[in-house]
Amino acid sequence: MLDITNLEVRTGDTDILRGLSLSVKAGEVHAIMGPNGSGKSTLAQVIAGHDAYEVTGGSITFNGNDLFDLEPEERAREGIFLGFQYPVEIPGVNNAYLLKAAMNARRKHQGLPEIDAFEFLKLAREKMATLGMDPKFLNRGVNEGFSGGEKKRNEILQMAMLEPRLAILDETDSGLDIDAMKAVAGGINALRSPDRAIILITHYQRLLEYVEPDFVHVLSEGRIAHSGDKSLALKLEEQGYEWVREAASA
Amino acid sequence: MGSRSSQRMSVISLQPDALSRVVASLSGETPSELRQRAMQQFIKRGFPTTRDENWKYSDLSNIIDISERWLAQADDAPLEALDETQIREIQASIDATWLVFANGHLHEELSSALTTAAISVTTIDDATDISIDEPLADLNAALMTDGIVIRIGENKRIEKPVGLLFVDRAASRPLTSHARVVVSLDSGSSARFIEYHASSGDANHYSNVVIDVTLGNGAELDYVRIQNRSRNHSQTQRLSVRLGKDSSIRHFGIDLGGVFTRNDLNIDIVAAGVSAEFNGLYIGSDKQHIDNHTRVDHRVGPATSVQEYRGIISGRSRCVWNGKAIVHKGADGSDATQANHNLLLSKHSEINAKPELEIYADEVKCAHGTTVGQLNDNALFYLQTRGLDRQEAKRVLTRAFATTVVEKSPIVELRQLIASQLEARLDELDDGDSA
């Protein structure tokens, strides 16, 4: 589904990704871990199409199509979803409006009619209930005045409504208390399916106790230094990242 | 050395002879003594110039030019035919009791009968106490086309909005209109007012509207001003509100059209317990000039004034916001808040924003904040990752910026109309020069 080959990315004068390769197939859940500054968020932003980064080498294809040919909104309509580490507050745009606009942009691209208003509300209320969100959040400004946990739940709500083919969740677990963590993990697990892929970018092993990954990768110095199964996450939790760095530079 | 740089004096007043002649011809109608007094005062002071701090960014030379040309032909100027379709469309879109000022004259046929047991409407005469206190108000009184006094009786509550429609049509020759409205809400009364400005025609036009409002003890006023003039029309407008004990006003103004617009909103708090909220939105494009000056005088406390103005400025337009709050000596317990936020959509557009606080009392709470910025790139990207294309994302954010202040419009029934006018205006920005 997603094939990243020798990806090189810089911003300003700084090389961030230096030859990163990763292959993600439908049905798989990948966790990408790594120390601060290793390039995890950059990878997520580049896949989503942020123009602050300059791609200097390599390629990314999504279902065989060159991602760099697509604008961020086209990538979204193709089914790529990015859950933001820091969801943006947009006062004056109500949450329901954005959800509906996002769903309809995707549906239009798929040749489907706009979602019926009644169906939309029913679906949104259902998903919100499973995420432990008050339906009142639908009528508030997007992320406006939301707590950290509410913003992350809202990202998961958007993901649940949009049913993407590839979901990239950038540190969705950071700053969550245990209840929020469980709700968010429940939302992610509900979306696991044979035709969908999920990439979890995380600092800690904690989320992976609730969402069990098929693969765990460690990012260091702008490339994947180590890959393994979920036991790799446990090793990182116990031993930290130092050994990865040493192995990478050896 | 030796040569002295010549300082060019701008023409700051109408030709006194021509002005006298026209005022004399108008003085056949009442009020004559008032007109003469106002004219003398105007001739003495002349138009404000950009050297006057309050007019630093707004140059009246175009307005003076229109007025001069109108004066030169005023004696035999026939009234232009009205655009009745435009008037009826506005009346059909807003449920209100309308008083129509067409080219400055009260048009009885198109106006509703307003007088009831609760409201009285009379015309201004020499005995009416109207403000002649600064040049444009003086000029307005001297050349007044029509002036009326609206009075809401004690403890009367008027539900249906009173609509003041100022509509002008200048088809073939320059035109000026000087309408004056005096409103008083007696103690315990409440009312809702809509002030609507529209125009049509290809010739240049200048309107100078002065509205003086007095609120008695405990009176409540909701007030919305919509300025949707055509692009060759200039206007100056002043709304002065004097607030009595425990009275309150909620005001919202929107500026969509016109080539040159100057609005003055003067809030005068003369007793304790007053609450004044006034908000506004201005949208400039092309070469439009839109200037909003607000002034609130806290003479007695406790009292609260809150204002928020927002601007969307594109093309080569220039907007001005100047908010002044004066807390006078002894007005303890005054609480004055001002906010002004601007979205600059073009590198050729300009905003001159200036909050001013003058505090002479001891126990006060005052705050002001002004921002000037572009659309937020992070928010644009966020919306794009949700499938909205960049153009649509820009529209969503621009609309949101405006909506947060439109929602403060106190007459709820008008919000839909304002929203659709806003949308039409944003379409123009997209099509035009907003780059």
mmCIF file of N, CA, C and O in Angstrom, chain A residues 45 48-50 72-73 76-77 81-82 84 88 90-93 97-98 102 105 143 155 158, chain B residues 376-379 381-390 392 396-397 399-401 403-404 407:
data_model
loop_
_atom_site.group_PDB
_atom_site.id
_atom_site.type_symbol
_atom_site.label_atom_id
_atom_site.label_comp_id
_atom_site.label_asym_id
_atom_site.label_seq_id
_atom_site.Cartn_x
_atom_site.Cartn_y
_atom_site.Cartn_z
ATOM 1 N N GLN A 45 4.492 14.277 8.354
ATOM 2 C CA GLN A 45 4.126 15.512 7.648
ATOM 3 C C GLN A 45 4.422 15.405 6.146
ATOM 4 O O GLN A 45 3.670 15.924 5.325
ATOM 5 N N ALA A 48 1.808 13.390 4.489
ATOM 6 C CA ALA A 48 0.559 14.154 4.353
ATOM 7 C C ALA A 48 0.684 15.304 3.356
ATOM 8 O O ALA A 48 -0.314 15.818 2.865
ATOM 9 N N GLY A 49 1.941 15.742 3.077
ATOM 10 C CA GLY A 49 2.127 16.748 2.038
ATOM 11 C C GLY A 49 2.442 18.149 2.514
ATOM 12 O O GLY A 49 2.197 19.131 1.798
ATOM 13 N N HIS A 50 2.994 18.296 3.711
ATOM 14 C CA HIS A 50 3.325 19.637 4.198
ATOM 15 C C HIS A 50 4.441 20.251 3.351
ATOM 16 O O HIS A 50 5.427 19.598 3.063
ATOM 17 N N PRO A 72 -1.920 17.953 -0.786
ATOM 18 C CA PRO A 72 -2.343 17.344 0.480
ATOM 19 C C PRO A 72 -3.812 16.897 0.464
ATOM 20 O O PRO A 72 -4.143 15.820 0.960
ATOM 21 N N GLU A 73 -4.694 17.765 -0.132
ATOM 22 C CA GLU A 73 -6.119 17.419 -0.121
ATOM 23 C C GLU A 73 -6.397 16.199 -1.009
ATOM 24 O O GLU A 73 -7.308 15.415 -0.727
ATOM 25 N N ALA A 76 -5.537 13.180 0.931
ATOM 26 C CA ALA A 76 -6.611 12.897 1.901
ATOM 27 C C ALA A 76 -7.768 12.182 1.216
ATOM 28 O O ALA A 76 -8.324 11.220 1.743
ATOM 29 N N ARG A 77 -8.129 12.672 0.023
ATOM 30 C CA ARG A 77 -9.269 12.082 -0.681
ATOM 31 C C ARG A 77 -8.958 10.666 -1.149
ATOM 32 O O ARG A 77 -9.857 9.842 -1.324
ATOM 33 N N PHE A 81 -4.913 9.572 6.056
ATOM 34 C CA PHE A 81 -5.328 10.414 7.173
ATOM 35 C C PHE A 81 -4.160 10.636 8.116
ATOM 36 O O PHE A 81 -3.480 9.692 8.505
ATOM 37 N N LEU A 82 -3.931 11.906 8.472
ATOM 38 C CA LEU A 82 -2.902 12.207 9.466
ATOM 39 C C LEU A 82 -3.570 12.708 10.743
ATOM 40 O O LEU A 82 -4.293 13.709 10.720
ATOM 41 N N PHE A 84 -2.944 14.618 13.915
ATOM 42 C CA PHE A 84 -1.882 15.575 14.272
ATOM 43 C C PHE A 84 -1.401 15.416 15.707
ATOM 44 O O PHE A 84 -2.186 15.149 16.611
ATOM 45 N N VAL A 88 -4.892 21.618 15.313
ATOM 46 C CA VAL A 88 -4.996 23.074 15.217
ATOM 47 C C VAL A 88 -6.372 23.550 15.692
ATOM 48 O O VAL A 88 -7.393 22.952 15.367
ATOM 49 N N ILE A 90 -9.400 25.988 15.363
ATOM 50 C CA ILE A 90 -9.963 26.859 14.320
ATOM 51 C C ILE A 90 -11.273 27.462 14.800
ATOM 52 O O ILE A 90 -12.353 26.948 14.515
ATOM 53 N N PRO A 91 -11.208 28.569 15.537
ATOM 54 C CA PRO A 91 -12.435 29.208 16.019
ATOM 55 C C PRO A 91 -13.310 29.640 14.847
ATOM 56 O O PRO A 91 -12.777 30.072 13.811
ATOM 57 N N GLY A 92 -14.597 29.515 15.005
ATOM 58 C CA GLY A 92 -15.506 29.981 13.954
ATOM 59 C C GLY A 92 -15.860 28.913 12.925
ATOM 60 O O GLY A 92 -16.760 29.098 12.127
ATOM 61 N N VAL A 93 -15.122 27.789 12.912
ATOM 62 C CA VAL A 93 -15.493 26.678 12.028
ATOM 63 C C VAL A 93 -15.995 25.571 12.926
ATOM 64 O O VAL A 93 -15.248 25.079 13.773
ATOM 65 N N TYR A 97 -19.332 20.896 10.871
ATOM 66 C CA TYR A 97 -19.129 21.389 9.510
ATOM 67 C C TYR A 97 -17.880 20.771 8.895
ATOM 68 O O TYR A 97 -17.894 20.299 7.753
ATOM 69 N N LEU A 98 -16.784 20.774 9.672
ATOM 70 C CA LEU A 98 -15.528 20.237 9.137
ATOM 71 C C LEU A 98 -15.648 18.738 8.867
ATOM 72 O O LEU A 98 -15.226 18.252 7.808
ATOM 73 N N ALA A 102 -15.215 17.214 5.217
ATOM 74 C CA ALA A 102 -14.144 16.240 4.976
ATOM 75 C C ALA A 102 -14.718 14.952 4.385
ATOM 76 O O ALA A 102 -14.190 14.400 3.417
ATOM 77 N N ALA A 105 -15.865 15.595 0.782
ATOM 78 C CA ALA A 105 -14.741 15.722 -0.159
ATOM 79 C C ALA A 105 -14.282 14.324 -0.582
ATOM 80 O O ALA A 105 -14.026 14.055 -1.760
ATOM 81 N N ASN A 143 -11.607 22.106 17.701
ATOM 82 C CA ASN A 143 -10.565 22.061 18.747
ATOM 83 C C ASN A 143 -10.499 23.310 19.627
ATOM 84 O O ASN A 143 -9.574 23.463 20.423
ATOM 85 N N GLU A 155 -9.376 13.969 16.982
ATOM 86 C CA GLU A 155 -8.639 13.442 15.826
ATOM 87 C C GLU A 155 -9.102 12.023 15.517
ATOM 88 O O GLU A 155 -9.324 11.664 14.356
ATOM 89 N N GLN A 158 -12.461 12.067 13.862
ATOM 90 C CA GLN A 158 -12.362 12.368 12.424
ATOM 91 C C GLN A 158 -11.929 11.128 11.654
ATOM 92 O O GLN A 158 -12.476 10.814 10.591
ATOM 93 N N ASN B 376 -3.735 31.592 8.800
ATOM 94 C CA ASN B 376 -2.814 30.720 9.501
ATOM 95 C C ASN B 376 -2.448 29.495 8.642
ATOM 96 O O ASN B 376 -3.309 28.702 8.283
ATOM 97 N N ASP B 377 -1.151 29.376 8.320
ATOM 98 C CA ASP B 377 -0.692 28.285 7.454
ATOM 99 C C ASP B 377 -0.964 26.903 8.047
ATOM 100 O O ASP B 377 -1.305 25.971 7.317
ATOM 101 N N ASN B 378 -0.796 26.788 9.354
ATOM 102 C CA ASN B 378 -1.044 25.484 9.990
ATOM 103 C C ASN B 378 -2.501 25.078 9.860
ATOM 104 O O ASN B 378 -2.816 23.918 9.628
ATOM 105 N N ALA B 379 -3.384 26.083 10.021
ATOM 106 C CA ALA B 379 -4.811 25.790 9.908
ATOM 107 C C ALA B 379 -5.162 25.423 8.461
ATOM 108 O O ALA B 379 -5.962 24.515 8.212
ATOM 109 N N PHE B 381 -3.171 23.997 6.272
ATOM 110 C CA PHE B 381 -2.681 22.638 6.034
ATOM 111 C C PHE B 381 -3.594 21.610 6.702
ATOM 112 O O PHE B 381 -3.928 20.581 6.111
ATOM 113 N N TYR B 382 -4.005 21.912 7.905
ATOM 114 C CA TYR B 382 -4.891 21.000 8.642
ATOM 115 C C TYR B 382 -6.162 20.726 7.829
ATOM 116 O O TYR B 382 -6.581 19.586 7.670
ATOM 117 N N LEU B 383 -6.754 21.802 7.299
ATOM 118 C CA LEU B 383 -7.981 21.629 6.514
ATOM 119 C C LEU B 383 -7.708 20.856 5.226
ATOM 120 O O LEU B 383 -8.518 20.041 4.785
ATOM 121 N N GLN B 384 -6.547 21.118 4.622
ATOM 122 C CA GLN B 384 -6.206 20.377 3.402
ATOM 123 C C GLN B 384 -6.061 18.883 3.683
ATOM 124 O O GLN B 384 -6.500 18.052 2.887
ATOM 125 N N THR B 385 -5.461 18.550 4.831
ATOM 126 C CA THR B 385 -5.312 17.118 5.139
ATOM 127 C C THR B 385 -6.651 16.473 5.432
ATOM 128 O O THR B 385 -6.747 15.260 5.557
ATOM 129 N N ARG B 386 -7.695 17.298 5.567
ATOM 130 C CA ARG B 386 -9.035 16.736 5.735
ATOM 131 C C ARG B 386 -9.787 16.732 4.411
ATOM 132 O O ARG B 386 -11.001 16.519 4.382
ATOM 133 N N GLY B 387 -9.096 17.058 3.331
ATOM 134 C CA GLY B 387 -9.689 16.906 2.007
ATOM 135 C C GLY B 387 -10.215 18.177 1.369
ATOM 136 O O GLY B 387 -10.750 18.160 0.265
ATOM 137 N N LEU B 388 -10.082 19.333 2.063
ATOM 138 C CA LEU B 388 -10.554 20.592 1.468
ATOM 139 C C LEU B 388 -9.438 21.173 0.605
ATOM 140 O O LEU B 388 -8.280 21.225 1.043
ATOM 141 N N ASP B 389 -9.774 21.611 -0.617
ATOM 142 C CA ASP B 389 -8.687 22.176 -1.423
ATOM 143 C C ASP B 389 -8.309 23.550 -0.880
ATOM 144 O O ASP B 389 -9.032 24.143 -0.082
ATOM 145 N N ARG B 390 -7.148 24.020 -1.320
ATOM 146 C CA ARG B 390 -6.563 25.200 -0.688
ATOM 147 C C ARG B 390 -7.477 26.423 -0.763
ATOM 148 O O ARG B 390 -7.622 27.174 0.191
ATOM 149 N N GLU B 392 -10.717 26.461 -1.018
ATOM 150 C CA GLU B 392 -11.850 26.263 -0.110
ATOM 151 C C GLU B 392 -11.419 26.456 1.347
ATOM 152 O O GLU B 392 -12.136 27.050 2.150
ATOM 153 N N VAL B 396 -12.964 28.997 4.027
ATOM 154 C CA VAL B 396 -13.474 28.545 5.329
ATOM 155 C C VAL B 396 -12.851 29.381 6.454
ATOM 156 O O VAL B 396 -13.550 29.846 7.355
ATOM 157 N N LEU B 397 -11.553 29.614 6.372
ATOM 158 C CA LEU B 397 -10.880 30.368 7.435
ATOM 159 C C LEU B 397 -11.261 31.846 7.405
ATOM 160 O O LEU B 397 -11.431 32.477 8.454
ATOM 161 N N ARG B 399 -14.114 33.098 6.232
ATOM 162 C CA ARG B 399 -15.497 33.168 6.705
ATOM 163 C C ARG B 399 -15.538 33.042 8.228
ATOM 164 O O ARG B 399 -16.241 33.780 8.908
ATOM 165 N N ALA B 400 -14.730 32.109 8.753
ATOM 166 C CA ALA B 400 -14.707 31.890 10.209
ATOM 167 C C ALA B 400 -14.238 33.148 10.930
ATOM 168 O O ALA B 400 -14.776 33.533 11.969
ATOM 169 N N PHE B 401 -13.234 33.794 10.363
ATOM 170 C CA PHE B 401 -12.705 35.026 10.944
ATOM 171 C C PHE B 401 -13.817 36.070 11.069
ATOM 172 O O PHE B 401 -13.944 36.760 12.082
ATOM 173 N N THR B 403 -17.178 35.421 10.864
ATOM 174 C CA THR B 403 -18.362 34.912 11.559
ATOM 175 C C THR B 403 -18.300 35.146 13.062
ATOM 176 O O THR B 403 -19.317 35.435 13.691
ATOM 177 N N THR B 404 -17.101 35.063 13.630
ATOM 178 C CA THR B 404 -17.011 35.219 15.074
ATOM 179 C C THR B 404 -17.506 36.594 15.531
ATOM 180 O O THR B 404 -17.966 36.723 16.654
ATOM 181 N N GLU B 407 -21.637 36.949 14.559
ATOM 182 C CA GLU B 407 -22.500 36.288 15.536
ATOM 183 C C GLU B 407 -22.854 37.192 16.717
ATOM 184 O O GLU B 407 -23.714 36.867 17.513
#
